[in-house]
CSV table of C-alpha atoms in Angstrom, one decimal:
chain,number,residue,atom,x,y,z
A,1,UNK,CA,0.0,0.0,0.0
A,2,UNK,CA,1.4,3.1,-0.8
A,3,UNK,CA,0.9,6.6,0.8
A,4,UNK,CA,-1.8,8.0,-1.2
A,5,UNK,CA,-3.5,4.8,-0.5
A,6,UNK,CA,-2.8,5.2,3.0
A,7,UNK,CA,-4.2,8.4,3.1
A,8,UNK,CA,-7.3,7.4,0.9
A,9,UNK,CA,-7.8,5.1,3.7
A,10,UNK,CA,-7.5,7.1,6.8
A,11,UNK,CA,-9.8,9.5,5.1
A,12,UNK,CA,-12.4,6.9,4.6
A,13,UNK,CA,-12.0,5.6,8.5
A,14,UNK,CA,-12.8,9.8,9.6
A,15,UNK,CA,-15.6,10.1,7.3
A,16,UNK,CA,-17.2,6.7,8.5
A,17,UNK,CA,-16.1,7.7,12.4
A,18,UNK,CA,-18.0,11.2,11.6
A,19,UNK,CA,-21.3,9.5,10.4
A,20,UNK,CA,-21.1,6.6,13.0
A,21,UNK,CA,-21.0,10.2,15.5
A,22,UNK,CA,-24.0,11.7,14.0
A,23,UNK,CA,-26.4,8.9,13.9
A,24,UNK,CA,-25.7,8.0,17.2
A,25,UNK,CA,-26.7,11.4,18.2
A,26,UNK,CA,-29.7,11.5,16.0
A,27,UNK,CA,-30.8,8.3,17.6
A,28,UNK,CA,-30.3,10.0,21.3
A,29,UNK,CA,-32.0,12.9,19.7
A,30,UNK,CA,-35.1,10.8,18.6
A,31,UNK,CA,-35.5,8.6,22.0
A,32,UNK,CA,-35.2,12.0,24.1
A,33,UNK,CA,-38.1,13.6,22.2
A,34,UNK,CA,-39.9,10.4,22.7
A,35,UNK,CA,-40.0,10.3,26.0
A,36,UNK,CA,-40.7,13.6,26.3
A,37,UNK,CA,-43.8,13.5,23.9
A,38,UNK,CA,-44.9,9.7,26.3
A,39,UNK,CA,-44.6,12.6,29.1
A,40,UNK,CA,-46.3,15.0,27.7
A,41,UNK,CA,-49.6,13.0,26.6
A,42,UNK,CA,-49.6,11.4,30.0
A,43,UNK,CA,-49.6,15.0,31.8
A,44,UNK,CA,-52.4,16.1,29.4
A,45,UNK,CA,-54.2,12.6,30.2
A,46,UNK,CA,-53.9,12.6,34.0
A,47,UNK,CA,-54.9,16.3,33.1
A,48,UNK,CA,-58.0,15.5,31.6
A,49,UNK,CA,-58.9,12.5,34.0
A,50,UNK,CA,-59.3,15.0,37.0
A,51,UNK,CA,-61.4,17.4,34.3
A,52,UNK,CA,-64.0,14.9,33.5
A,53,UNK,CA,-64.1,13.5,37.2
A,54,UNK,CA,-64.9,16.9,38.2
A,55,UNK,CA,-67.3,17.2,35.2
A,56,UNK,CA,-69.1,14.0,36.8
A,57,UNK,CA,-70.1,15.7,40.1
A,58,UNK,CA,-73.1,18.1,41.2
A,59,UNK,CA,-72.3,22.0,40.0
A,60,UNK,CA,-72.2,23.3,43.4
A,61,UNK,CA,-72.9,21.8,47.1
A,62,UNK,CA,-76.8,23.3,47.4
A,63,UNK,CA,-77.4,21.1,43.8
A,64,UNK,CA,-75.4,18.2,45.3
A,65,UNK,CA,-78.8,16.5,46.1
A,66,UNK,CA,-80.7,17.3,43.3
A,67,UNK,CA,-81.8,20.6,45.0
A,68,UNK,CA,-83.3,23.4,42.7
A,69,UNK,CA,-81.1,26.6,43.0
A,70,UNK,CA,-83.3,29.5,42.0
A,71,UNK,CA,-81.0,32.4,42.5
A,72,UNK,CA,-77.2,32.8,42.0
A,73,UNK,CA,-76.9,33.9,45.5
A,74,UNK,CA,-77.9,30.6,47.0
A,75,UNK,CA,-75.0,29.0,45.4
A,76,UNK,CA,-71.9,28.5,47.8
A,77,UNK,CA,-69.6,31.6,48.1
A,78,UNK,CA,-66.4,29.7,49.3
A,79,UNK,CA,-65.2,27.2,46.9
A,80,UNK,CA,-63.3,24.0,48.0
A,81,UNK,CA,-63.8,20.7,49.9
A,82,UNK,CA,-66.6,20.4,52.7
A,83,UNK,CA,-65.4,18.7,56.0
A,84,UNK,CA,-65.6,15.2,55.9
A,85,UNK,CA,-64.2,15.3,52.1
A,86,UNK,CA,-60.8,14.6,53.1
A,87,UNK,CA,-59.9,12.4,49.5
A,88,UNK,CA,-61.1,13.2,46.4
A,89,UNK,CA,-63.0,10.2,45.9
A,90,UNK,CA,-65.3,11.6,48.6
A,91,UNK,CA,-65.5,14.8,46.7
A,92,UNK,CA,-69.9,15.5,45.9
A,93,UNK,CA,-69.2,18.5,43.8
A,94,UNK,CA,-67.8,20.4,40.9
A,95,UNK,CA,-66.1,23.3,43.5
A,96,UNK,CA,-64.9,20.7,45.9
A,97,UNK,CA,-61.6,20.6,44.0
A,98,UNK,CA,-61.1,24.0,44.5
A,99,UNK,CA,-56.9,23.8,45.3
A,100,UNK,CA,-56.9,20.0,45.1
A,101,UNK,CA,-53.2,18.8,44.8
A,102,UNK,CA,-51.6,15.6,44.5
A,103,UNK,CA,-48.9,13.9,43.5
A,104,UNK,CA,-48.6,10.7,41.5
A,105,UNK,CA,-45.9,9.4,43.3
A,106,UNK,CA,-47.9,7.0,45.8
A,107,UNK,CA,-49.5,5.4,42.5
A,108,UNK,CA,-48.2,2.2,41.4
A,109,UNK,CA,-50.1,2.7,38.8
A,110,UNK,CA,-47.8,5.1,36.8
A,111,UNK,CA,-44.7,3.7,37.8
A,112,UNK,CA,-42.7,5.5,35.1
A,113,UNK,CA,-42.7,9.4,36.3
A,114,UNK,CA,-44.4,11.3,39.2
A,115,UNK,CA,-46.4,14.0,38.6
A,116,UNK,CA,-47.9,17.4,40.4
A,117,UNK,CA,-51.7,18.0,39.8
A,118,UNK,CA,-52.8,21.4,41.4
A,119,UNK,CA,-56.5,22.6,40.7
A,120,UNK,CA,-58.0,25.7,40.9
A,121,UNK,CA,-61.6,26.2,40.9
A,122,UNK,CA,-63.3,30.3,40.6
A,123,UNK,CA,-66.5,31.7,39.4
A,124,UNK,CA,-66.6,33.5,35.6
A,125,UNK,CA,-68.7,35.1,34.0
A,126,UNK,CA,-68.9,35.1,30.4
A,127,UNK,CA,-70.3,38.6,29.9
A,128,UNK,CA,-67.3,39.9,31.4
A,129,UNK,CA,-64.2,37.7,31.4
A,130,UNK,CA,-63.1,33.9,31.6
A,131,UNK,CA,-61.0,35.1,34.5
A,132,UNK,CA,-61.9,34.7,38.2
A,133,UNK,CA,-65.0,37.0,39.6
A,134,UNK,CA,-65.9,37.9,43.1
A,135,UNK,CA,-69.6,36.8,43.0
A,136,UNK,CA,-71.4,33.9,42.6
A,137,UNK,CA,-72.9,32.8,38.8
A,138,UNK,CA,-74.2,29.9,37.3
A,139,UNK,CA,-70.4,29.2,35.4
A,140,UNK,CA,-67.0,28.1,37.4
A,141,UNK,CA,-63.8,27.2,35.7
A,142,UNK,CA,-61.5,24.4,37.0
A,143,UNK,CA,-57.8,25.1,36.0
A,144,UNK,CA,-55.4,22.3,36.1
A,145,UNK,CA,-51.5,22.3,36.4
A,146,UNK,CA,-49.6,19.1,35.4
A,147,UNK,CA,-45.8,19.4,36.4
A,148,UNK,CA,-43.7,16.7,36.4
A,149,UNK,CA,-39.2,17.1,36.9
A,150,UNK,CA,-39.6,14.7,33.0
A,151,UNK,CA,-41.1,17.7,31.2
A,152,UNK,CA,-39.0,19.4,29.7
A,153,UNK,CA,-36.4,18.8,32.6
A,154,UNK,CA,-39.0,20.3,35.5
A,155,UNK,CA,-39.4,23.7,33.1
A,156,UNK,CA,-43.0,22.8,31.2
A,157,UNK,CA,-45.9,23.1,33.0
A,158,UNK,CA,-49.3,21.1,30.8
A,159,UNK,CA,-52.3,23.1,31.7
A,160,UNK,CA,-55.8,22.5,31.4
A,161,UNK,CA,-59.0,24.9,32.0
A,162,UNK,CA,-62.9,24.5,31.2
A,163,UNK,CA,-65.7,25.8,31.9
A,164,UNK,CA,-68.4,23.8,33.9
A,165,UNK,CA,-72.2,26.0,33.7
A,166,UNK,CA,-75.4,25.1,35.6
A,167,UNK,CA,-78.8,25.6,33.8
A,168,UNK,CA,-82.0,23.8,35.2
A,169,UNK,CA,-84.7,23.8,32.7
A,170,UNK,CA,-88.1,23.3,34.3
């Protein structure tokens, strides 16, 4: 072999060594954003899951049994558990998860990250703004915060907001 061969050949070993590099890194690349999109979707499902449980319950405690509210002042001014509702399975109504938090640690159901839910529950009105209001109406918004140390290395926060409203049509 002589030395431009030589040298042929050494430049064929750097170019391979450089490619070898950069599809390993792509591959890293590709299983990072993976996991972070498997995150992601189960934030936004866990999300979701304390959304629609909410959704499930009684607008406000005086509706929790079926009662008929006539006037937006009857409905309950502060917003959170009752006593006696200590876990949210005990929870009767919509408000009750007013600045519900948990984390997803204990569950050995999701064994592959833990995650923060906070809730927020407030009264809106729709004439004047989605944001909170100081009285009582027939619409209250839940707000929920996924955060988990996997999304996005602890920086992302997922969060979800609807609008639950009460109408009784007799």
């Amino acid at each position: 072999m002589n030395t431009g061969q030589m040298l042929i050949s050494i430049a064929a070993m750097i170019l391979l060594s450089i490619v070898i590099i950069n599809v390993n890194r792509n591959s890293l690349t590709n299983t990072q954003n993976m996991d972070q999109t498997k995150y992601e979707i189960l934030a936004v499902s866990l999300g979701n899951a304390v959304i629609h449980e909410a959704f499930s319950k009684a607008f406000d405690e005086e509706t929790a049994n079926n009662n008929i509210v006539n006037d937006e002042d009857e409905l309950t001014l502060s917003l959170g558990h009752e006593s006696g509702e200590l876990n949210r399975k005990d929870f009767d109504d919509f408000d009750d998860y007013n600045y519900y938090s948990e984390n997803t640690k204990s569950d050995s159901t999701i064994i592959s990250a833990d995650f923060n839910i906070n809730c927020r529950v407030f009264y809106v009105d729709p004439n004047v703004s989605l944001d909170y209001v100081n009285n009582r109406t027939y619409h209250k918004r839940i707000e929920v915060s996924v955060t988990s140390p996997f999304l996005n290395e602890g920086q992302d926060t997922v969060k979800l907001s609807k609008i639950n409203s009460h109408f009784y049509f007799r």
